[in-house]
Amino acid sequence: MSRVLPMPSAASAPVVVCVPVRDEARRLPALVAALAAQMDAGEFELCLVFDGDEPALRARVVRKARAAGLALACRHIARGRTPNAGRARRAAAALGLEMLGDRSDALLLTTDADSIPAPDWIAASRAALAEVDVVAGYVRRDNRPPLPIRDRLEAYLERLYALERELDPIAYEPAPSHPGVGGASLGFRVDVYRALGGFGEHPFEEDLAIVDAARRAGYRLRRDRAVRVTTSSRLFGRARSGLADDLRGQRAARELPRVEHPADASARYRRSAAARALFLAGASEAELIELAAHLDYPLADLRRVAATAPSADAFALAVVPPPIAPRDVDLATAEIELTRLLDQHEPTMSHA
């Protein structure tokens, strides 16, 4: 069974929105304005942590928040020599936890200083976190400058993820979903965030790390398309190896990227579905033997994981890991192969 912690209605829970800030004088005011304009948001407080003291920007933001009647807490940390996304986001979340005190019925949301949440972002996050433990919102790039190769890759990954959820459905992640996980839109039940130990101080991909840890700990993740944020497509960002670096590399690339062959991905999704179904049903010894053979997984290890995994999702992650060196193909070939696979699942699946 997935871990489920008792919690009062998310509709009335206090919310902290935790945002790390580094050199965002141009974009941060737009984020503050978007949060001040949230509809049906309920009680929430914006918590900004500046990576390095920026008194002029801080004063400007405080004035803007006060004029809008927005509850705001600010702090700065010593500026690192190089940007560290995990360190800054962890500090922002720590400020949020401090504002909450000992409240365990709250929600912790995080976004980026160069992002604009939709007017119902907090309300939609509340709705999701009434049913799951962690929500990853849908992050759309503003596409300035245009990046056609990135657009094409993202469209392909959307279609591939639709196939994954068709072959390996998760009841608490209903369609329409999406494949992304990013700090521009993440939300946690605060007791879950605390149990996970918070964001790690990783220079990058701190968002992926905590979401992976949550799933492996048995907490329910929903990638929710109703929780929407628009983020910058800037080519020079704050964090090393972050989205901006990816975008800049893809803009300069002269060849299409290579991706895992969709047929191999499809086979892995089927194996994951088989593992998930057996775990939920309470697999017999005979079924475990059959699954071990199907997965080419040591039977003794499979028994151990089945006995200790906190959820079906955690079990499937453990016994059906992604390949270390997958067979890859260029994006054009992958698109053709994926269309063929999707056609086998019509009419239940759309290509959109």
GROMACS .gro file of C-alpha atoms in nm:
model
  352
    1MET     CA    1   0.000   0.000   0.000
    2SER     CA    2   0.118   0.354  -0.073
    3ARG     CA    3   0.192   0.566   0.229
    4VAL     CA    4  -0.103   0.788   0.318
    5LEU     CA    5  -0.069   1.033   0.605
    6PRO     CA    6  -0.381   1.177   0.770
    7MET     CA    7  -0.441   1.538   0.677
    8PRO     CA    8  -0.726   1.789   0.706
    9SER     CA    9  -0.877   1.924   0.388
   10ALA     CA   10  -0.615   2.077   0.161
   11ALA     CA   11  -0.875   2.340   0.072
   12SER     CA   12  -0.826   2.506   0.413
   13ALA     CA   13  -0.462   2.420   0.479
   14PRO     CA   14  -0.211   2.705   0.508
   15VAL     CA   15   0.032   2.729   0.215
   16VAL     CA   16   0.385   2.859   0.184
   17VAL     CA   17   0.522   2.940  -0.162
   18CYS     CA   18   0.899   2.907  -0.142
   19VAL     CA   19   1.116   3.071  -0.409
   20PRO     CA   20   1.496   3.095  -0.440
   21VAL     CA   21   1.617   3.421  -0.599
   22ARG     CA   22   1.949   3.505  -0.761
   23ASP     CA   23   1.994   3.804  -0.992
   24GLU     CA   24   1.626   3.823  -1.092
   25ALA     CA   25   1.558   4.196  -1.080
   26ARG     CA   26   1.384   4.190  -1.417
   27ARG     CA   27   1.163   3.884  -1.366
   28LEU     CA   28   1.084   3.862  -0.995
   29PRO     CA   29   0.828   4.146  -0.985
   30ALA     CA   30   0.617   3.961  -1.244
   31LEU     CA   31   0.616   3.650  -1.024
   32VAL     CA   32   0.506   3.855  -0.723
   33ALA     CA   33   0.227   4.013  -0.928
   34ALA     CA   34   0.110   3.670  -1.049
   35LEU     CA   35   0.096   3.536  -0.694
   36ALA     CA   36  -0.087   3.846  -0.571
   37ALA     CA   37  -0.350   3.781  -0.841
   38GLN     CA   38  -0.417   3.417  -0.746
   39MET     CA   39  -0.784   3.318  -0.745
   40ASP     CA   40  -0.942   3.109  -0.466
   41ALA     CA   41  -0.596   3.059  -0.321
   42GLY     CA   42  -0.691   3.058   0.047
   43GLU     CA   43  -0.434   3.138   0.314
   44PHE     CA   44  -0.078   3.154   0.179
   45GLU     CA   45   0.254   3.330   0.235
   46LEU     CA   46   0.531   3.396  -0.015
   47CYS     CA   47   0.880   3.312   0.114
   48LEU     CA   48   1.174   3.452  -0.083
   49VAL     CA   49   1.535   3.362  -0.015
   50PHE     CA   50   1.794   3.571  -0.197
   51ASP     CA   51   2.121   3.400  -0.284
   52GLY     CA   52   2.330   3.700  -0.181
   53ASP     CA   53   2.198   4.024  -0.036
   54GLU     CA   54   2.007   4.234  -0.292
   55PRO     CA   55   1.865   4.518  -0.080
   56ALA     CA   56   1.728   4.726  -0.367
   57LEU     CA   57   1.539   4.436  -0.521
   58ARG     CA   58   1.422   4.320  -0.180
   59ALA     CA   59   1.283   4.665  -0.095
   60ARG     CA   60   1.110   4.687  -0.432
   61VAL     CA   61   0.946   4.348  -0.385
   62VAL     CA   62   0.837   4.428  -0.029
   63ARG     CA   63   0.666   4.748  -0.151
   64LYS     CA   64   0.493   4.558  -0.430
   65ALA     CA   65   0.375   4.284  -0.196
   66ARG     CA   66   0.243   4.527   0.063
   67ALA     CA   67   0.054   4.723  -0.200
   68ALA     CA   68  -0.111   4.399  -0.315
   69GLY     CA   69  -0.186   4.279   0.039
   70LEU     CA   70   0.040   3.977  -0.010
   71ALA     CA   71   0.194   3.810   0.296
   72LEU     CA   72   0.570   3.803   0.238
   73ALA     CA   73   0.876   3.678   0.424
   74CYS     CA   74   1.227   3.751   0.293
   75ARG     CA   75   1.575   3.638   0.386
   76HIS     CA   76   1.914   3.624   0.221
   77ILE     CA   77   2.192   3.368   0.246
   78ALA     CA   78   2.560   3.417   0.180
   79ARG     CA   79   2.609   3.426  -0.193
   80GLY     CA   80   2.779   3.116  -0.325
   81ARG     CA   81   3.070   3.155  -0.563
   82THR     CA   82   2.874   2.950  -0.814
   83PRO     CA   83   2.495   2.903  -0.825
   84ASN     CA   84   2.367   2.598  -0.638
   85ALA     CA   85   2.000   2.533  -0.711
   86GLY     CA   86   1.957   2.279  -0.433
   87ARG     CA   87   2.115   2.495  -0.165
   88ALA     CA   88   1.901   2.795  -0.258
   89ARG     CA   89   1.576   2.600  -0.289
   90ARG     CA   90   1.640   2.420   0.039
   91ALA     CA   91   1.694   2.755   0.210
   92ALA     CA   92   1.370   2.891   0.064
   93ALA     CA   93   1.180   2.586   0.187
   94ALA     CA   94   1.343   2.619   0.530
   95LEU     CA   95   1.209   2.974   0.555
   96GLY     CA   96   0.865   2.842   0.464
   97LEU     CA   97   0.884   2.575   0.735
   98GLU     CA   98   0.989   2.841   0.985
   99MET     CA   99   0.683   3.049   0.896
  100LEU     CA  100   0.460   2.745   0.950
  101GLY     CA  101   0.603   2.662   1.290
  102ASP     CA  102   0.479   2.324   1.407
  103ARG     CA  103   0.187   2.310   1.163
  104SER     CA  104   0.169   1.964   1.006
  105ASP     CA  105  -0.148   2.024   0.805
  106ALA     CA  106   0.013   2.269   0.561
  107LEU     CA  107   0.125   2.261   0.199
  108LEU     CA  108   0.466   2.365   0.068
  109LEU     CA  109   0.485   2.486  -0.292
  110THR     CA  110   0.791   2.596  -0.482
  111THR     CA  111   0.848   2.776  -0.808
  112ASP     CA  112   1.125   2.976  -0.974
  113ALA     CA  113   1.182   3.350  -0.979
  114ASP     CA  114   1.164   3.355  -1.361
  115SER     CA  115   0.828   3.176  -1.373
  116ILE     CA  116   0.466   3.293  -1.389
  117PRO     CA  117   0.208   3.068  -1.222
  118ALA     CA  118  -0.138   3.048  -1.375
  119PRO     CA  119  -0.409   3.239  -1.182
  120ASP     CA  120  -0.537   2.912  -1.032
  121TRP     CA  121  -0.194   2.760  -0.958
  122ILE     CA  122  -0.235   2.753  -0.581
  123ALA     CA  123  -0.598   2.639  -0.600
  124ALA     CA  124  -0.506   2.361  -0.844
  125SER     CA  125  -0.213   2.258  -0.625
  126ARG     CA  126  -0.449   2.238  -0.327
  127ALA     CA  127  -0.687   2.018  -0.525
  128ALA     CA  128  -0.408   1.780  -0.625
  129LEU     CA  129  -0.258   1.760  -0.277
  130ALA     CA  130  -0.596   1.666  -0.134
  131GLU     CA  131  -0.546   1.333  -0.315
  132VAL     CA  132  -0.169   1.277  -0.337
  133ASP     CA  133   0.147   1.357  -0.144
  134VAL     CA  134   0.354   1.535  -0.411
  135VAL     CA  135   0.238   1.722  -0.721
  136ALA     CA  136   0.455   1.814  -1.020
  137GLY     CA  137   0.286   2.083  -1.223
  138TYR     CA  138   0.292   2.134  -1.597
  139VAL     CA  139   0.568   2.379  -1.689
  140ARG     CA  140   0.536   2.552  -2.026
  141ARG     CA  141   0.822   2.753  -2.171
  142ASP     CA  142   0.750   3.102  -2.302
  143ASN     CA  143   0.943   3.006  -2.619
  144ARG     CA  144   1.141   3.327  -2.643
  145PRO     CA  145   1.362   3.271  -2.836
  146PRO     CA  146   1.190   3.000  -3.046
  147LEU     CA  147   1.356   2.660  -3.007
  148PRO     CA  148   1.205   2.428  -3.269
  149ILE     CA  149   1.422   2.124  -3.188
  150ARG     CA  150   1.337   2.152  -2.818
  151ASP     CA  151   0.968   2.191  -2.905
  152ARG     CA  152   0.985   1.880  -3.118
  153LEU     CA  153   1.161   1.680  -2.846
  154GLU     CA  154   0.910   1.789  -2.582
  155ALA     CA  155   0.618   1.695  -2.807
  156TYR     CA  156   0.774   1.352  -2.858
  157LEU     CA  157   0.824   1.302  -2.483
  158GLU     CA  158   0.461   1.402  -2.419
  159ARG     CA  159   0.343   1.132  -2.661
  160LEU     CA  160   0.583   0.876  -2.514
  161TYR     CA  161   0.457   0.947  -2.164
  162ALA     CA  162   0.098   0.903  -2.281
  163LEU     CA  163   0.201   0.556  -2.399
  164GLU     CA  164   0.365   0.484  -2.063
  165ARG     CA  165   0.053   0.569  -1.868
  166GLU     CA  166  -0.160   0.369  -2.113
  167LEU     CA  167   0.056   0.059  -2.067
  168ASP     CA  168   0.134   0.117  -1.698
  169PRO     CA  169  -0.157   0.314  -1.550
  170ILE     CA  170  -0.146   0.472  -1.204
  171ALA     CA  171  -0.486   0.533  -1.045
  172TYR     CA  172  -0.382   0.855  -0.868
  173GLU     CA  173  -0.234   1.006  -1.186
  174PRO     CA  174  -0.529   1.023  -1.425
  175ALA     CA  175  -0.507   1.170  -1.774
  176PRO     CA  176  -0.427   1.427  -1.890
  177SER     CA  177  -0.083   1.400  -1.733
  178HIS     CA  178   0.263   1.504  -1.852
  179PRO     CA  179   0.621   1.374  -1.829
  180GLY     CA  180   0.788   1.665  -1.653
  181VAL     CA  181   0.922   1.720  -1.303
  182GLY     CA  182   1.075   2.059  -1.227
  183GLY     CA  183   1.130   2.306  -0.947
  184ALA     CA  184   0.926   2.563  -1.139
  185SER     CA  185   0.616   2.384  -1.005
  186LEU     CA  186   0.640   2.134  -0.723
  187GLY     CA  187   0.410   2.091  -0.426
  188PHE     CA  188   0.429   1.878  -0.111
  189ARG     CA  189   0.222   1.801   0.190
  190VAL     CA  190   0.449   1.955   0.449
  191ASP     CA  191   0.468   1.640   0.663
  192VAL     CA  192   0.588   1.452   0.356
  193TYR     CA  193   0.849   1.719   0.277
  194ARG     CA  194   0.981   1.696   0.632
  195ALA     CA  195   0.985   1.316   0.623
  196LEU     CA  196   1.195   1.328   0.305
  197GLY     CA  197   1.451   1.556   0.467
  198GLY     CA  198   1.387   1.837   0.219
  199PHE     CA  199   1.573   1.933  -0.095
  200GLY     CA  200   1.931   1.818  -0.113
  201GLU     CA  201   2.202   2.076  -0.169
  202HIS     CA  202   2.272   1.951  -0.522
  203PRO     CA  203   2.408   2.203  -0.774
  204PHE     CA  204   2.129   2.097  -1.011
  205GLU     CA  205   1.844   1.845  -1.043
  206GLU     CA  206   1.751   1.884  -0.677
  207ASP     CA  207   1.390   1.864  -0.795
  208LEU     CA  208   1.437   1.527  -0.966
  209ALA     CA  209   1.622   1.390  -0.664
  210ILE     CA  210   1.351   1.468  -0.409
  211VAL     CA  211   1.072   1.341  -0.634
  212ASP     CA  212   1.258   1.014  -0.692
  213ALA     CA  213   1.313   0.982  -0.316
  214ALA     CA  214   0.943   1.044  -0.254
  215ARG     CA  215   0.836   0.770  -0.495
  216ARG     CA  216   1.088   0.522  -0.353
  217ALA     CA  217   0.960   0.601  -0.003
  218GLY     CA  218   0.607   0.511  -0.109
  219TYR     CA  219   0.459   0.858  -0.144
  220ARG     CA  220   0.216   0.927  -0.426
  221LEU     CA  221   0.334   1.159  -0.704
  222ARG     CA  222   0.093   1.313  -0.953
  223ARG     CA  223   0.213   1.492  -1.263
  224ASP     CA  224  -0.085   1.723  -1.299
  225ARG     CA  225  -0.154   1.924  -1.612
  226ALA     CA  226  -0.406   2.141  -1.428
  227VAL     CA  227  -0.125   2.289  -1.214
  228ARG     CA  228   0.025   2.530  -1.469
  229VAL     CA  229   0.330   2.754  -1.477
  230THR     CA  230   0.501   2.942  -1.760
  231THR     CA  231   0.877   2.965  -1.728
  232SER     CA  232   1.153   3.146  -1.909
  233SER     CA  233   1.326   3.004  -2.217
  234ARG     CA  234   1.637   3.206  -2.143
  235LEU     CA  235   1.960   3.057  -2.270
  236PHE     CA  236   2.178   3.172  -1.981
  237GLY     CA  237   2.042   3.072  -1.643
  238ARG     CA  238   2.148   3.076  -1.279
  239ALA     CA  239   2.215   2.707  -1.213
  240ARG     CA  240   2.491   2.507  -1.378
  241SER     CA  241   2.355   2.222  -1.594
  242GLY     CA  242   2.000   2.355  -1.560
  243LEU     CA  243   1.729   2.413  -1.819
  244ALA     CA  244   1.908   2.713  -1.974
  245ASP     CA  245   2.216   2.504  -2.048
  246ASP     CA  246   1.999   2.237  -2.211
  247LEU     CA  247   1.818   2.494  -2.423
  248ARG     CA  248   2.138   2.664  -2.532
  249GLY     CA  249   2.291   2.332  -2.633
  250GLN     CA  250   1.983   2.232  -2.833
  251ARG     CA  251   1.967   2.569  -3.004
  252ALA     CA  252   2.326   2.527  -3.123
  253ALA     CA  253   2.286   2.163  -3.225
  254ARG     CA  254   2.287   2.082  -3.595
  255GLU     CA  255   2.153   1.728  -3.557
  256LEU     CA  256   1.841   1.593  -3.394
  257PRO     CA  257   1.892   1.450  -3.045
  258ARG     CA  258   1.907   1.077  -2.989
  259VAL     CA  259   1.658   0.910  -2.756
  260GLU     CA  260   1.587   0.563  -2.625
  261HIS     CA  261   1.418   0.345  -2.885
  262PRO     CA  262   1.045   0.370  -2.809
  263ALA     CA  263   0.997  -0.003  -2.858
  264ASP     CA  264   1.242  -0.068  -2.575
  265ALA     CA  265   1.070   0.192  -2.359
  266SER     CA  266   0.735   0.029  -2.434
  267ALA     CA  267   0.866  -0.311  -2.327
  268ARG     CA  268   0.991  -0.160  -2.001
  269TYR     CA  269   0.652  -0.001  -1.934
  270ARG     CA  270   0.487  -0.341  -1.975
  271ARG     CA  271   0.731  -0.499  -1.730
  272SER     CA  272   0.664  -0.220  -1.482
  273ALA     CA  273   0.289  -0.273  -1.518
  274ALA     CA  274   0.330  -0.645  -1.451
  275ALA     CA  275   0.537  -0.575  -1.139
  276ARG     CA  276   0.291  -0.314  -1.013
  277ALA     CA  277  -0.011  -0.541  -1.066
  278LEU     CA  278   0.147  -0.837  -0.886
  279PHE     CA  279   0.249  -0.619  -0.591
  280LEU     CA  280  -0.102  -0.476  -0.556
  281ALA     CA  281  -0.256  -0.821  -0.578
  282GLY     CA  282  -0.017  -0.970  -0.323
  283ALA     CA  283   0.195  -1.198  -0.538
  284SER     CA  284   0.215  -1.567  -0.457
  285GLU     CA  285   0.548  -1.750  -0.457
  286ALA     CA  286   0.470  -1.900  -0.797
  287GLU     CA  287   0.392  -1.554  -0.936
  288LEU     CA  288   0.715  -1.413  -0.792
  289ILE     CA  289   0.911  -1.694  -0.958
  290GLU     CA  290   0.741  -1.617  -1.289
  291LEU     CA  291   0.802  -1.242  -1.251
  292ALA     CA  292   1.169  -1.296  -1.162
  293ALA     CA  293   1.214  -1.497  -1.481
  294HIS     CA  294   1.025  -1.235  -1.686
  295LEU     CA  295   1.239  -0.952  -1.546
  296ASP     CA  296   1.563  -1.152  -1.537
  297TYR     CA  297   1.584  -1.048  -1.172
  298PRO     CA  298   1.735  -1.265  -0.894
  299LEU     CA  299   1.449  -1.439  -0.716
  300ALA     CA  300   1.590  -1.388  -0.365
  301ASP     CA  301   1.631  -1.015  -0.430
  302LEU     CA  302   1.281  -0.994  -0.575
  303ARG     CA  303   1.135  -1.160  -0.264
  304ARG     CA  304   1.322  -0.911  -0.043
  305VAL     CA  305   1.206  -0.607  -0.241
  306ALA     CA  306   0.848  -0.735  -0.251
  307ALA     CA  307   0.852  -0.775   0.127
  308THR     CA  308   0.998  -0.431   0.201
  309ALA     CA  309   0.871  -0.199  -0.074
  310PRO     CA  310   0.631   0.060   0.072
  311SER     CA  311   0.416   0.085  -0.243
  312ALA     CA  312   0.356  -0.063  -0.585
  313ASP     CA  313   0.531   0.235  -0.742
  314ALA     CA  314   0.838   0.189  -0.522
  315PHE     CA  315   0.842  -0.182  -0.607
  316ALA     CA  316   0.821  -0.116  -0.981
  317LEU     CA  317   1.097   0.147  -0.963
  318ALA     CA  318   1.325  -0.098  -0.782
  319VAL     CA  319   1.277  -0.403  -1.003
  320VAL     CA  320   1.235  -0.234  -1.343
  321PRO     CA  321   1.505   0.036  -1.350
  322PRO     CA  322   1.576   0.244  -1.660
  323PRO     CA  323   1.859   0.107  -1.875
  324ILE     CA  324   2.212   0.229  -1.810
  325ALA     CA  325   2.306   0.229  -2.179
  326PRO     CA  326   1.981   0.217  -2.379
  327ARG     CA  327   1.960   0.143  -2.749
  328ASP     CA  328   1.913   0.488  -2.898
  329VAL     CA  329   1.782   0.627  -3.225
  330ASP     CA  330   1.758   0.974  -3.371
  331LEU     CA  331   1.445   1.171  -3.289
  332ALA     CA  332   1.300   1.140  -3.641
  333THR     CA  333   1.319   0.760  -3.631
  334ALA     CA  334   1.178   0.757  -3.280
  335GLU     CA  335   0.880   0.969  -3.387
  336ILE     CA  336   0.794   0.721  -3.664
  337GLU     CA  337   0.830   0.421  -3.434
  338LEU     CA  338   0.625   0.586  -3.161
  339THR     CA  339   0.343   0.664  -3.403
  340ARG     CA  340   0.335   0.297  -3.496
  341LEU     CA  341   0.316   0.196  -3.129
  342LEU     CA  342   0.045   0.451  -3.054
  343ASP     CA  343  -0.163   0.330  -3.349
  344GLN     CA  344  -0.177  -0.010  -3.181
  345HIS     CA  345  -0.360   0.151  -2.888
  346GLU     CA  346  -0.623   0.350  -3.074
  347PRO     CA  347  -0.890   0.461  -3.000
  348THR     CA  348  -0.811   0.483  -2.629
  349MET     CA  349  -0.511   0.704  -2.683
  350SER     CA  350  -0.468   1.035  -2.858
  351HIS     CA  351  -0.147   1.140  -3.029
  352ALA     CA  352  -0.182   1.491  -2.889
   0.00000   0.00000   0.00000
